[in-house]
mmCIF file of C-alpha atoms in Angstrom:
data_model
loop_
_atom_site.group_PDB
_atom_site.id
_atom_site.type_symbol
_atom_site.label_atom_id
_atom_site.label_comp_id
_atom_site.label_asym_id
_atom_site.label_seq_id
_atom_site.Cartn_x
_atom_site.Cartn_y
_atom_site.Cartn_z
ATOM 1 C CA UNK A 309 43.573 -18.292 20.006
ATOM 2 C CA UNK A 310 42.654 -17.399 23.576
ATOM 3 C CA UNK A 311 45.247 -18.326 26.189
ATOM 4 C CA UNK A 312 43.077 -17.332 29.145
ATOM 5 C CA UNK A 313 40.104 -19.625 29.638
ATOM 6 C CA UNK A 314 38.005 -21.704 31.996
ATOM 7 C CA UNK A 315 38.975 -25.377 32.242
ATOM 8 C CA UNK A 316 36.876 -27.618 34.463
ATOM 9 C CA UNK A 317 35.478 -24.492 36.152
ATOM 10 C CA UNK A 318 38.985 -23.167 36.928
ATOM 11 C CA UNK A 319 40.462 -20.034 35.404
ATOM 12 C CA UNK A 320 43.661 -20.896 33.552
ATOM 13 C CA UNK A 321 46.360 -18.779 31.978
ATOM 14 C CA UNK A 322 48.354 -20.713 29.386
ATOM 15 C CA UNK A 323 47.124 -23.980 30.971
ATOM 16 C CA UNK A 324 48.289 -22.934 34.449
ATOM 17 C CA UNK A 325 45.546 -22.815 37.056
ATOM 18 C CA UNK A 326 44.981 -19.398 38.620
ATOM 19 C CA UNK A 327 44.684 -21.199 41.958
ATOM 20 C CA UNK A 328 48.270 -22.484 41.597
ATOM 21 C CA UNK A 329 49.459 -18.983 40.772
ATOM 22 C CA UNK A 330 47.687 -17.551 43.828
ATOM 23 C CA UNK A 331 49.346 -20.111 46.083
ATOM 24 C CA UNK A 332 52.775 -19.365 44.630
ATOM 25 C CA UNK A 333 52.602 -15.555 44.362
ATOM 26 C CA UNK A 334 49.853 -14.532 46.803
ATOM 27 C CA UNK A 335 47.452 -11.736 45.907
ATOM 28 C CA UNK A 336 47.259 -9.213 44.491
ATOM 29 C CA UNK A 337 49.571 -9.879 41.533
ATOM 30 C CA UNK A 338 49.616 -9.253 37.800
ATOM 31 C CA UNK A 339 49.615 -12.176 35.415
ATOM 32 C CA UNK A 340 50.288 -11.785 31.707
ATOM 33 C CA UNK A 341 50.086 -14.337 28.942
ATOM 34 C CA UNK A 342 53.182 -14.040 26.764
ATOM 35 C CA UNK A 343 51.546 -16.295 24.173
ATOM 36 C CA UNK A 344 48.492 -14.013 24.042
ATOM 37 C CA UNK A 345 50.703 -10.935 23.784
ATOM 38 C CA UNK A 346 52.637 -12.460 20.874
ATOM 39 C CA UNK A 347 49.439 -13.589 19.180
ATOM 40 C CA UNK A 348 47.889 -10.114 19.460
ATOM 41 C CA UNK A 349 51.050 -8.320 18.331
ATOM 42 C CA UNK A 350 51.634 -10.504 15.277
ATOM 43 C CA UNK A 351 47.943 -10.495 14.280
ATOM 44 C CA UNK A 352 47.911 -6.691 14.393
ATOM 45 C CA UNK A 353 51.272 -6.329 12.667
ATOM 46 C CA UNK A 354 50.391 -8.859 9.952
ATOM 47 C CA UNK A 355 47.161 -7.008 9.170
ATOM 48 C CA UNK A 356 49.334 -4.161 7.853
ATOM 49 C CA UNK A 357 52.290 -6.191 6.558
ATOM 50 C CA UNK A 358 52.050 -4.889 2.990
ATOM 51 C CA UNK A 359 52.951 -1.401 4.219
ATOM 52 C CA UNK A 360 55.688 -2.704 6.566
ATOM 53 C CA UNK A 361 54.617 -0.591 9.537
ATOM 54 C CA UNK A 362 56.492 0.207 12.698
ATOM 55 C CA UNK A 363 54.084 -0.880 15.417
ATOM 56 C CA UNK A 364 54.650 1.197 18.545
ATOM 57 C CA UNK A 365 53.283 -0.077 21.833
ATOM 58 C CA UNK A 366 51.752 2.574 24.088
ATOM 59 C CA UNK A 367 53.967 2.468 27.171
ATOM 60 C CA UNK A 368 51.273 4.456 28.975
ATOM 61 C CA UNK A 369 48.996 1.408 28.735
ATOM 62 C CA UNK A 370 51.490 -0.879 30.505
ATOM 63 C CA UNK A 371 55.029 0.048 31.517
ATOM 64 C CA UNK A 372 56.055 -3.363 32.886
ATOM 65 C CA UNK A 373 59.745 -3.631 31.926
ATOM 66 C CA UNK A 374 59.538 -7.376 31.213
ATOM 67 C CA UNK A 375 56.552 -6.888 28.939
ATOM 68 C CA UNK A 376 58.423 -4.089 27.109
ATOM 69 C CA UNK A 377 61.457 -6.365 26.681
ATOM 70 C CA UNK A 378 59.273 -9.052 25.117
ATOM 71 C CA UNK A 379 57.685 -6.510 22.775
ATOM 72 C CA UNK A 380 61.162 -5.355 21.762
ATOM 73 C CA UNK A 381 62.047 -8.956 20.828
ATOM 74 C CA UNK A 382 58.985 -8.988 18.554
ATOM 75 C CA UNK A 383 60.208 -5.841 16.793
ATOM 76 C CA UNK A 384 57.886 -3.389 18.491
ATOM 77 C CA UNK A 385 58.636 0.266 18.897
ATOM 78 C CA UNK A 386 57.303 2.407 21.742
ATOM 79 C CA UNK A 387 54.948 5.354 21.951
ATOM 80 C CA UNK A 388 55.867 7.372 25.047
ATOM 81 C CA UNK A 389 54.362 10.453 26.689
ATOM 82 C CA UNK A 390 56.928 11.310 29.370
ATOM 83 C CA UNK A 391 60.638 11.233 30.066
ATOM 84 C CA UNK A 392 60.055 8.371 32.510
ATOM 85 C CA UNK A 393 58.394 6.274 29.806
ATOM 86 C CA UNK A 394 61.140 7.224 27.336
ATOM 87 C CA UNK A 395 63.878 6.080 29.707
ATOM 88 C CA UNK A 396 61.987 2.885 30.546
ATOM 89 C CA UNK A 397 61.583 2.007 26.852
ATOM 90 C CA UNK A 398 65.311 2.561 26.316
ATOM 91 C CA UNK A 399 66.115 0.474 29.424
ATOM 92 C CA UNK A 400 63.953 -2.323 27.963
ATOM 93 C CA UNK A 401 66.215 -2.263 24.907
ATOM 94 C CA UNK A 402 63.833 -0.637 22.456
ATOM 95 C CA UNK A 403 65.848 1.225 19.841
ATOM 96 C CA UNK A 404 65.696 5.003 20.138
ATOM 97 C CA UNK A 405 64.926 5.007 16.411
ATOM 98 C CA UNK A 406 61.732 3.096 17.184
ATOM 99 C CA UNK A 407 60.446 5.493 19.846
ATOM 100 C CA UNK A 408 57.794 8.106 19.155
ATOM 101 C CA UNK A 409 57.313 10.856 21.745
ATOM 102 C CA UNK A 410 53.666 11.932 21.853
ATOM 103 C CA UNK A 411 51.277 13.590 24.235
ATOM 104 C CA UNK A 412 50.133 17.026 25.243
ATOM 105 C CA UNK A 413 51.970 18.964 27.911
ATOM 106 C CA UNK A 414 55.548 17.933 27.154
ATOM 107 C CA UNK A 415 57.951 19.992 29.235
ATOM 108 C CA UNK A 416 61.042 21.664 27.784
ATOM 109 C CA UNK A 417 63.206 19.201 29.720
ATOM 110 C CA UNK A 418 61.305 16.253 28.214
ATOM 111 C CA UNK A 419 61.680 17.684 24.710
ATOM 112 C CA UNK A 420 65.411 18.225 25.307
ATOM 113 C CA UNK A 421 65.786 14.630 26.494
ATOM 114 C CA UNK A 422 63.906 13.239 23.488
ATOM 115 C CA UNK A 423 66.082 15.262 21.105
ATOM 116 C CA UNK A 424 69.273 14.312 22.963
ATOM 117 C CA UNK A 425 68.346 10.602 22.865
ATOM 118 C CA UNK A 426 67.566 10.824 19.135
ATOM 119 C CA UNK A 427 64.040 9.404 19.114
ATOM 120 C CA UNK A 428 62.405 8.524 15.794
ATOM 121 C CA UNK A 429 60.135 11.548 16.020
ATOM 122 C CA UNK A 430 58.301 13.897 18.319
ATOM 123 C CA UNK A 431 54.585 14.369 17.653
ATOM 124 C CA UNK A 432 53.780 18.067 17.750
ATOM 125 C CA UNK A 433 50.552 18.862 19.571
ATOM 126 C CA UNK A 434 50.434 22.669 19.176
ATOM 127 C CA UNK A 435 52.063 25.645 17.494
ATOM 128 C CA UNK A 436 53.784 26.649 20.736
ATOM 129 C CA UNK A 437 55.237 23.150 21.056
ATOM 130 C CA UNK A 438 56.526 23.349 17.467
ATOM 131 C CA UNK A 439 58.238 26.634 18.317
ATOM 132 C CA UNK A 440 59.731 25.101 21.471
ATOM 133 C CA UNK A 441 61.077 22.050 19.583
ATOM 134 C CA UNK A 442 62.526 24.335 16.904
ATOM 135 C CA UNK A 443 64.206 26.581 19.498
ATOM 136 C CA UNK A 444 65.710 23.642 21.420
ATOM 137 C CA UNK A 445 66.827 21.905 18.212
ATOM 138 C CA UNK A 446 68.624 25.020 17.008
ATOM 139 C CA UNK A 447 70.294 25.456 20.389
ATOM 140 C CA UNK A 448 71.440 21.806 20.354
ATOM 141 C CA UNK A 449 72.387 22.038 16.664
ATOM 142 C CA UNK A 450 70.172 19.066 15.815
ATOM 143 C CA UNK A 451 67.550 18.314 13.192
ATOM 144 C CA UNK A 452 64.526 16.869 14.927
ATOM 145 C CA UNK A 453 62.067 14.690 13.006
ATOM 146 C CA UNK A 454 58.482 15.547 13.900
ATOM 147 C CA UNK A 455 54.966 14.372 13.254
ATOM 148 C CA UNK A 456 52.052 16.760 13.293
ATOM 149 C CA UNK A 457 48.801 15.727 14.925
ATOM 150 C CA UNK A 458 45.797 17.418 13.433
ATOM 151 C CA UNK A 459 42.350 17.507 14.967
ATOM 152 C CA UNK A 460 39.828 18.585 12.317
ATOM 153 C CA UNK A 461 37.261 21.245 13.203
ATOM 154 C CA UNK A 462 39.158 22.443 16.263
#
């Protein structure tokens, strides 16, 4: 179902006229459809329900704290690429055990923070990053779950 549509030549979001929203909030502003978000999340999640996946929303794509809180209510995890995104996901209430830290160019401080917070896993992007995670983990006396991203033919 599409919650954003034209009705009598007026753009509507969840049956609310965009013109009414403009009068109330002025422009520019962001407008999200919670119904559309839920519909998309559950459709995606249900497509894989037999494997019981952890669906992790890419915080990089939209870091709006209210949106992240709604995703948390739906059971979503978070895929983060920086310490700022990690802290925002935690602030939104997403369980640390549902956060995956990905992305190239992680700093030592970001890796330390991810390990300290106890994220689900850190995706390793290179051999040097694996060595860095191992060194920091040993120093902190922690076992750090990792994922390994492979790019064939490179």
